[in-house]
mmCIF file of C-alpha atoms in Angstrom:
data_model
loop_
_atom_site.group_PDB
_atom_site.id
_atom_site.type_symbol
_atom_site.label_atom_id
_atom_site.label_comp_id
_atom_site.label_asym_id
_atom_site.label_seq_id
_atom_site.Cartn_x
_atom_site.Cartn_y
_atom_site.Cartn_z
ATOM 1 C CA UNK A 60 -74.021 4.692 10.104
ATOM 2 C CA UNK A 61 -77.149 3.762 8.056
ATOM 3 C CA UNK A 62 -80.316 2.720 10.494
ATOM 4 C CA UNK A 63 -83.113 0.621 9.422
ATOM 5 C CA UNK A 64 -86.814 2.144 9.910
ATOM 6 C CA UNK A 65 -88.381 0.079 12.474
ATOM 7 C CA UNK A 66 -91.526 -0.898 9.694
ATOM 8 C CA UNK A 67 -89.051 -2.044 7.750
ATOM 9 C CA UNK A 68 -90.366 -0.057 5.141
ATOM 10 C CA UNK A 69 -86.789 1.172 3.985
ATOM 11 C CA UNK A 70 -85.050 -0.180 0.814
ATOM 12 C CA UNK A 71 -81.811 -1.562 1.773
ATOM 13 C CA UNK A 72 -78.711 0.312 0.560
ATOM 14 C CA UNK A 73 -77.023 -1.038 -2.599
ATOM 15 C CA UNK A 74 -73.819 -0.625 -0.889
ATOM 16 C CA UNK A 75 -74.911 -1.824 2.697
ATOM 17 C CA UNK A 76 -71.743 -3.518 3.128
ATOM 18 C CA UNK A 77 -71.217 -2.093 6.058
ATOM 19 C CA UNK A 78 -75.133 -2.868 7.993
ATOM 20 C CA UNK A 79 -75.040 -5.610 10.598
ATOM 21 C CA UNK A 80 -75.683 -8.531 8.709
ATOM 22 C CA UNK A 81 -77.569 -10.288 11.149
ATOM 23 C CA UNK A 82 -79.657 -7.641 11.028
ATOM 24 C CA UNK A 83 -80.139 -7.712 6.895
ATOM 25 C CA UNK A 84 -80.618 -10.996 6.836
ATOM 26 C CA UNK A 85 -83.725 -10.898 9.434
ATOM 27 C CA UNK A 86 -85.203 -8.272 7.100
ATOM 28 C CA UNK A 87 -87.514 -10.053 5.375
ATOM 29 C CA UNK A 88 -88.571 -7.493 2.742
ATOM 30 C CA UNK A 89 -85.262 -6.567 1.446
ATOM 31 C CA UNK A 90 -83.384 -7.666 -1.085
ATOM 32 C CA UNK A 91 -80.213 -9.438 -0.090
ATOM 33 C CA UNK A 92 -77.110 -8.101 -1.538
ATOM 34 C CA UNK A 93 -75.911 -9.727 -4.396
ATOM 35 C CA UNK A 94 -72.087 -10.278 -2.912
ATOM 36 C CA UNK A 95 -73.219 -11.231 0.814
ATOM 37 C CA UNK A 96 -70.451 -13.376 0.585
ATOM 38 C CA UNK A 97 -69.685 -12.221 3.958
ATOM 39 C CA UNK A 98 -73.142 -13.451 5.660
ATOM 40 C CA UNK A 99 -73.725 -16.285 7.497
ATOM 41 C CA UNK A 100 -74.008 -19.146 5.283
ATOM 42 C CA UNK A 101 -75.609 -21.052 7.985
ATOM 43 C CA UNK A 102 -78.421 -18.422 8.426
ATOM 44 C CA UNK A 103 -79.070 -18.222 4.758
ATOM 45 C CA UNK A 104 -79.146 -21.839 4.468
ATOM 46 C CA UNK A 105 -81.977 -22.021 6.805
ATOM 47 C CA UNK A 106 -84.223 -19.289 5.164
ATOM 48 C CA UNK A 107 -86.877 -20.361 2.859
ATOM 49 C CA UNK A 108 -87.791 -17.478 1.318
ATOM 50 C CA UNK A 109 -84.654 -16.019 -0.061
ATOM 51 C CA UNK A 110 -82.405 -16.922 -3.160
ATOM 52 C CA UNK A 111 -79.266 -18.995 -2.411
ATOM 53 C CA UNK A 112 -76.752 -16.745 -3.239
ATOM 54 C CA UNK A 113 -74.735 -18.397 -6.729
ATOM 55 C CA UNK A 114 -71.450 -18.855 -5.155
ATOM 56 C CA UNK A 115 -72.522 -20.305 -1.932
ATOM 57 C CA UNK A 116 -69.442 -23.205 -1.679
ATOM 58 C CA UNK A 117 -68.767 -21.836 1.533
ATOM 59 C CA UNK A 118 -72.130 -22.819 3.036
ATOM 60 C CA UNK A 119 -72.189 -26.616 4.765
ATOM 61 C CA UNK A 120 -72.896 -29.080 1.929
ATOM 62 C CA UNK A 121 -74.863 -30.973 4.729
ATOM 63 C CA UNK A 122 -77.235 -28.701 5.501
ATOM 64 C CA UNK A 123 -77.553 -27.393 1.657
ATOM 65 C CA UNK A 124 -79.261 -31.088 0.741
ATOM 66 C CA UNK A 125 -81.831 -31.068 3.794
ATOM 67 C CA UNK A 126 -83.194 -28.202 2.421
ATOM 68 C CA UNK A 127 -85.795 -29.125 -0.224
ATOM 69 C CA UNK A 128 -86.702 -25.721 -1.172
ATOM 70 C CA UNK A 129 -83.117 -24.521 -2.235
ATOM 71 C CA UNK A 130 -81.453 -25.142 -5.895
ATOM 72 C CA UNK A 131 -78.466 -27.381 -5.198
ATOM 73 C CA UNK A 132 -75.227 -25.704 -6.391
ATOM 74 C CA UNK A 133 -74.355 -26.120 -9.654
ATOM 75 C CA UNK A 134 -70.465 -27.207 -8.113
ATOM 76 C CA UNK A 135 -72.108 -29.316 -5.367
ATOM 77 C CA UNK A 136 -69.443 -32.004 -5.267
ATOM 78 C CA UNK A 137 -68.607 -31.292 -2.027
ATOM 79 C CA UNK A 138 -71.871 -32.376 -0.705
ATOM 80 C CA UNK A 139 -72.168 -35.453 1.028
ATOM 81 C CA UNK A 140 -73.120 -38.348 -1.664
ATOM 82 C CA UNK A 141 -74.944 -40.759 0.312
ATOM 83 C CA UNK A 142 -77.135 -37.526 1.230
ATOM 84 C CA UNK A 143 -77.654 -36.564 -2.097
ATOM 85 C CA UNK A 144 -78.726 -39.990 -3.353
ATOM 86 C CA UNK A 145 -81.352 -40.905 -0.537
ATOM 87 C CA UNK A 146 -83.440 -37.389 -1.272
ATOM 88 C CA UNK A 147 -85.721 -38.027 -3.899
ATOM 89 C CA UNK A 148 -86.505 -34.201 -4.616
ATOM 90 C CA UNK A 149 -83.083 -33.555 -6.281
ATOM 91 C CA UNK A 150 -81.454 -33.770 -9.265
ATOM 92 C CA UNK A 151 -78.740 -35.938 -9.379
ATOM 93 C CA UNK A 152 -75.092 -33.954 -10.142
ATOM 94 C CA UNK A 153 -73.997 -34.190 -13.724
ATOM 95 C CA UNK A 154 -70.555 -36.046 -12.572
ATOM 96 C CA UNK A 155 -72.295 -38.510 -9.944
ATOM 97 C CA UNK A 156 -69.448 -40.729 -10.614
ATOM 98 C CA UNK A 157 -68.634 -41.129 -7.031
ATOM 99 C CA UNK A 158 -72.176 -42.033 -5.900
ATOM 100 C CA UNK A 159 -72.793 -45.865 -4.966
ATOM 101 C CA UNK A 160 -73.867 -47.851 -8.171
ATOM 102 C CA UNK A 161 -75.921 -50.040 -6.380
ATOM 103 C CA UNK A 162 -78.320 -47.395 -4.687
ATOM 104 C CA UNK A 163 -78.699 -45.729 -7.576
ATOM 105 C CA UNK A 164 -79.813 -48.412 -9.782
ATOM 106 C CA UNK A 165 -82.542 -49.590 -7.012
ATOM 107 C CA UNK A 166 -84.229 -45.884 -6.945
ATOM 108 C CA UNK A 167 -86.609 -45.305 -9.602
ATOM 109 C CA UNK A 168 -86.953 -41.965 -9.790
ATOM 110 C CA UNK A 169 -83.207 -41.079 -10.716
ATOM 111 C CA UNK A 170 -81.590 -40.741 -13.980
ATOM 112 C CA UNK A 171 -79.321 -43.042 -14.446
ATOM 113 C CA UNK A 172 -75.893 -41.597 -14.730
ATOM 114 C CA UNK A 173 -74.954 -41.804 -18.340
ATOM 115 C CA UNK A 174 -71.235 -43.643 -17.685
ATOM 116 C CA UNK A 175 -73.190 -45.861 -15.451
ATOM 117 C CA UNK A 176 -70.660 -48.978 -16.603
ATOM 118 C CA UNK A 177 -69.571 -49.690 -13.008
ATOM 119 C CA UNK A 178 -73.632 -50.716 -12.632
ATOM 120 C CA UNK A 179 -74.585 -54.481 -12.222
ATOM 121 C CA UNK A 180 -75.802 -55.468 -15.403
ATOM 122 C CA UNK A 181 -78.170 -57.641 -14.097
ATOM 123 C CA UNK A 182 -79.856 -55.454 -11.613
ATOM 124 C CA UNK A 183 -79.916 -53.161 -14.819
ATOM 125 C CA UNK A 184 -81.285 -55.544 -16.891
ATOM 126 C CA UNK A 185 -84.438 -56.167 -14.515
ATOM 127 C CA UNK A 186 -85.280 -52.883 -13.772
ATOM 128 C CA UNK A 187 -88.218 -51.933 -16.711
ATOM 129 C CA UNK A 188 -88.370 -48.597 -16.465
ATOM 130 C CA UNK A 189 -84.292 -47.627 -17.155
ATOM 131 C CA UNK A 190 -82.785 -46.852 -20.303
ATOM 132 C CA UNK A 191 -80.082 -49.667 -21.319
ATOM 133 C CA UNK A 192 -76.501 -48.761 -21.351
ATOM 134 C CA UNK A 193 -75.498 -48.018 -24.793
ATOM 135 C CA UNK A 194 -72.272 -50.216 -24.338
ATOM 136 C CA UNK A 195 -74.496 -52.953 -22.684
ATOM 137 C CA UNK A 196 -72.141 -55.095 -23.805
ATOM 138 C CA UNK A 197 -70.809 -56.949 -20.644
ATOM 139 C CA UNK A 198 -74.902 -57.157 -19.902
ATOM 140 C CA UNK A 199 -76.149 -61.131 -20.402
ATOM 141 C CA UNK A 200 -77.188 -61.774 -23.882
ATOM 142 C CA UNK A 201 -79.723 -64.255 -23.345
ATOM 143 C CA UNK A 202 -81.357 -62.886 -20.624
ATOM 144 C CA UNK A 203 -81.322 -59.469 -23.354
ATOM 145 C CA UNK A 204 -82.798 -60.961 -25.902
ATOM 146 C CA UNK A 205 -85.942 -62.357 -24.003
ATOM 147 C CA UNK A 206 -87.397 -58.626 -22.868
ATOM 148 C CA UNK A 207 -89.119 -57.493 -25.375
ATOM 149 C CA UNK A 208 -89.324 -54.098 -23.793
ATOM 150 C CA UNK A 209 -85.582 -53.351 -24.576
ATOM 151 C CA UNK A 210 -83.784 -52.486 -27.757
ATOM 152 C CA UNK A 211 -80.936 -54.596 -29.138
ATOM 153 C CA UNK A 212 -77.315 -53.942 -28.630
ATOM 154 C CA UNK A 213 -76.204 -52.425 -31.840
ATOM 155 C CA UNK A 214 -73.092 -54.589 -31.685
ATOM 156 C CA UNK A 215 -75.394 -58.016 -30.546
ATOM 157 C CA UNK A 216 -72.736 -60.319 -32.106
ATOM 158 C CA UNK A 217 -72.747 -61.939 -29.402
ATOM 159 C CA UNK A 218 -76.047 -63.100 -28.907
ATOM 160 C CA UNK A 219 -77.587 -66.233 -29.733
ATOM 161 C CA UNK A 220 -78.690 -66.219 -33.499
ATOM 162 C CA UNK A 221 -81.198 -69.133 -32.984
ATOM 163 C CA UNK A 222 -82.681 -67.057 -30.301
ATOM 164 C CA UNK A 223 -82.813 -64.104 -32.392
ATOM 165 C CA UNK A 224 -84.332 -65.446 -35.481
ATOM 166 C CA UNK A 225 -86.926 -66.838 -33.846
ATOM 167 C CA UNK A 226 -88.542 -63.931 -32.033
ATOM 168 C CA UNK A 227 -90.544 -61.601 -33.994
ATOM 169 C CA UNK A 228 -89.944 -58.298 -32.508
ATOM 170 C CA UNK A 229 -86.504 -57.515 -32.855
ATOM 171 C CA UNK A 230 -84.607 -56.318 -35.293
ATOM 172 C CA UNK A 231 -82.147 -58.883 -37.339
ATOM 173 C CA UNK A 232 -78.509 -58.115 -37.253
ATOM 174 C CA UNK A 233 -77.026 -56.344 -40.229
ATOM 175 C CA UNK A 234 -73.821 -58.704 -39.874
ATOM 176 C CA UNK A 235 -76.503 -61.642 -39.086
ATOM 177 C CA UNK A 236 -74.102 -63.787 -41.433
ATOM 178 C CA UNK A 237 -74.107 -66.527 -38.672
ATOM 179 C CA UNK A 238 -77.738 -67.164 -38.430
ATOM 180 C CA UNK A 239 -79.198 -69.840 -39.548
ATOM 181 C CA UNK A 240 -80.079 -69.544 -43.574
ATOM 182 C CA UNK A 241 -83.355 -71.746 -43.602
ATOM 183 C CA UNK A 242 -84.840 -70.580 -40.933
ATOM 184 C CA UNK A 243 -83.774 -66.873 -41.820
ATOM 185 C CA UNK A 244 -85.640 -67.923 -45.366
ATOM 186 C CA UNK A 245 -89.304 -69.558 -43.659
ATOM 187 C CA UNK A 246 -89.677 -66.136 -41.548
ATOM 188 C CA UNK A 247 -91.974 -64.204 -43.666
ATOM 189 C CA UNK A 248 -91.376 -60.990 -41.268
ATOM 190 C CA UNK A 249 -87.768 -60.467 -41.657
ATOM 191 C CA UNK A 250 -85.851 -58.874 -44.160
ATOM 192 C CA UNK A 251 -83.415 -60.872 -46.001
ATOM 193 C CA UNK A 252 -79.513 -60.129 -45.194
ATOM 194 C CA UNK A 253 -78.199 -58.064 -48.294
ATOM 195 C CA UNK A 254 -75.113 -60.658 -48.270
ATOM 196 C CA UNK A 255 -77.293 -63.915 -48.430
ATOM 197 C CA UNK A 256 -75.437 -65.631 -51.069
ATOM 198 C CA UNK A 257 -75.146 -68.435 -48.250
ATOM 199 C CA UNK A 258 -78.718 -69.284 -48.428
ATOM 200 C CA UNK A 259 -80.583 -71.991 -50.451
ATOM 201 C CA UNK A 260 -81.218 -70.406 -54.179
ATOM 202 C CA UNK A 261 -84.035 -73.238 -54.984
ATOM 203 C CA UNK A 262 -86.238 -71.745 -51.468
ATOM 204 C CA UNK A 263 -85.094 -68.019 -52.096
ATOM 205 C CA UNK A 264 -86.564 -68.260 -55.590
ATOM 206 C CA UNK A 265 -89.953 -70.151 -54.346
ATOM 207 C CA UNK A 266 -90.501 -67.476 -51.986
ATOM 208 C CA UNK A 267 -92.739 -64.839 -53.683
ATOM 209 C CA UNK A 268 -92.277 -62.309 -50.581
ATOM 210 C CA UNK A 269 -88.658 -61.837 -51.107
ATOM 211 C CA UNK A 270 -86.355 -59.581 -52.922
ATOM 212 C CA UNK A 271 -84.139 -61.274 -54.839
ATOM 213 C CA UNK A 272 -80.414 -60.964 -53.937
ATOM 214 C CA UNK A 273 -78.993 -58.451 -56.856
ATOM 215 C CA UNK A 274 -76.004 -61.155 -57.067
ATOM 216 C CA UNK A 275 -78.007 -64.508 -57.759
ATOM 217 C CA UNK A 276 -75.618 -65.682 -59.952
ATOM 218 C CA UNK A 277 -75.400 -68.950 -58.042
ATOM 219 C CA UNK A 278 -79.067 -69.409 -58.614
ATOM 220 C CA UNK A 279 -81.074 -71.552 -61.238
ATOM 221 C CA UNK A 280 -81.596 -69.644 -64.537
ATOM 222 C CA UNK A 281 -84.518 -71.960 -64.972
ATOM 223 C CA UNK A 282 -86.036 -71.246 -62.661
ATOM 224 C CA UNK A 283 -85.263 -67.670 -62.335
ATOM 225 C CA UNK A 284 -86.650 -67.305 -65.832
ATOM 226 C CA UNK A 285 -90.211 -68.773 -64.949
ATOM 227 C CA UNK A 286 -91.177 -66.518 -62.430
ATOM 228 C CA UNK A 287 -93.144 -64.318 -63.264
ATOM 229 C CA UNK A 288 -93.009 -61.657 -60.280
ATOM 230 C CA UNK A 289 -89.182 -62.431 -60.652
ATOM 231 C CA UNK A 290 -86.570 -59.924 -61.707
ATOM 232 C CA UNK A 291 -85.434 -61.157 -65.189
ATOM 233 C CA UNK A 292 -81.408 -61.519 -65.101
ATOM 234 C CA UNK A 293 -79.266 -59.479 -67.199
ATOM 235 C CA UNK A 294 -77.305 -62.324 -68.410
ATOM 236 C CA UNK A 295 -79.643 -64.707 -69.295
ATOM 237 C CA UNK A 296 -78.492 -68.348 -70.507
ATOM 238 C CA UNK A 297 -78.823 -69.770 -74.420
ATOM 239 C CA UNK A 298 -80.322 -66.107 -74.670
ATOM 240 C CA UNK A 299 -80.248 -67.284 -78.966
ATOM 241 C CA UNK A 300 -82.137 -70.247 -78.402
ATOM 242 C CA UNK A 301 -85.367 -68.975 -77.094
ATOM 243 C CA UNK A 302 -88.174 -67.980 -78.850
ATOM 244 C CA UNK A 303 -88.992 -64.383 -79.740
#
């Protein structure tokens, strides 16, 4: 049988399967087998100075999260949630799915799980410093729409169109067909919908900022034809009668 020099100046056998593992794993300049398996998984828990072996599901997921020197097993779903979610040193498991909503919205140091649906959108809505939901859609429109810290709902149908217009840091619907056409036209910062054949010809031509829809049509070819920062129509009217 192998014995250890009592320095413990000795490098420990590759194939030491056979030492007394208490022994190897109070050693503390030798490298620990890579398949102790078979040691104590409370005793390695508790040492700070070696490396948790990778397949360590047998150790107690309790003890695993007190430690705030160890990595956290990469399958660590068998450690206790409530645990995991009150130490602020760790990173929060991929599939957190089981963890309480609530908690995790009020910490501010956690990354907010990415199907985090089952949150309360209006806790999540307070909170400054968390990324929205990108199907915030059950989250309250109004109460959206007057942060202007937080980016639009892609799909904002739903929001009020008065409310939107009239705030000059967000970004107009592309379906904004609802809105309101005058005061969509007297907003010198917004960009005209490309479908605004709804919208007053006679102030859409007076405007000078504007781009001219590319179907204007319904417009006056009068005044069309007098503006001189105005893109001439293709079919213009009693084209014979003017003067060359």
């Amino acid at each position: 049988m192998l014995q250890m020099n009592s320095e413990n100046l000795w490098k420990v056998n590759t194939t030491a399967a056979q030492q007394n593992l208490t022994t190897e794993m109070t050693v503390n300049k030798s490298k620990v087998n890579e398949t102790a398996a078979q040691q104590n998984p409370a005793t390695d828990m508790t040492m700070n100075k070696w490396k948790v072996n990778e397949t360590v599901a047998q150790q107690n997921p309790s003890t695993n999260m007190t430690t705030n020197k160890t990595k956290i097993n990469e399958t660590a779903a068998q450690q206790n949630l409530p645990t995991n979610m009150t130490t602020n040193k760790w990173n929060v498991n991929e599939t957190a799915v089981q963890q309480n909503p609530s908690t995790n919205m009020t910490m501010n140091k956690w990354k907010v799980n990415e199907t985090a649906a089952q949150q309360n959108p209006t806790t999540h809505m307070t909170m400054n410093k968390w990324k929205v939901n990108e199907t915030a859609a059950q989250q309250n429109p109004t109460t959206h729409m007057t942060m202007n810290k937080w980016k639009v709902n892609e799909t904002a149908v739903q929001q009020n169109p008065t409310t939107n217009m009239t705030m000059n840091k967000w970004k107009v619907n592309e379906t904004a067909a609802q809105q309101n056409p005058t005061t969509h036209m007297t907003m010198d910062k917004w960009k005209v919908n490309e479908t605004a054949a709804q919208q007053n010809p006679t102030t859409h031509m007076t405007m000078d900022k504007w781009k001219v829809n590319e179907t204007a049509a319904q417009q006056n070819p009068t005044t069309h034809m007098t503006m001189s920062s105005g893109r001439l129509m293709r079919q213009q009217p009693n084209k014979t009668q003017q003067h060359i």
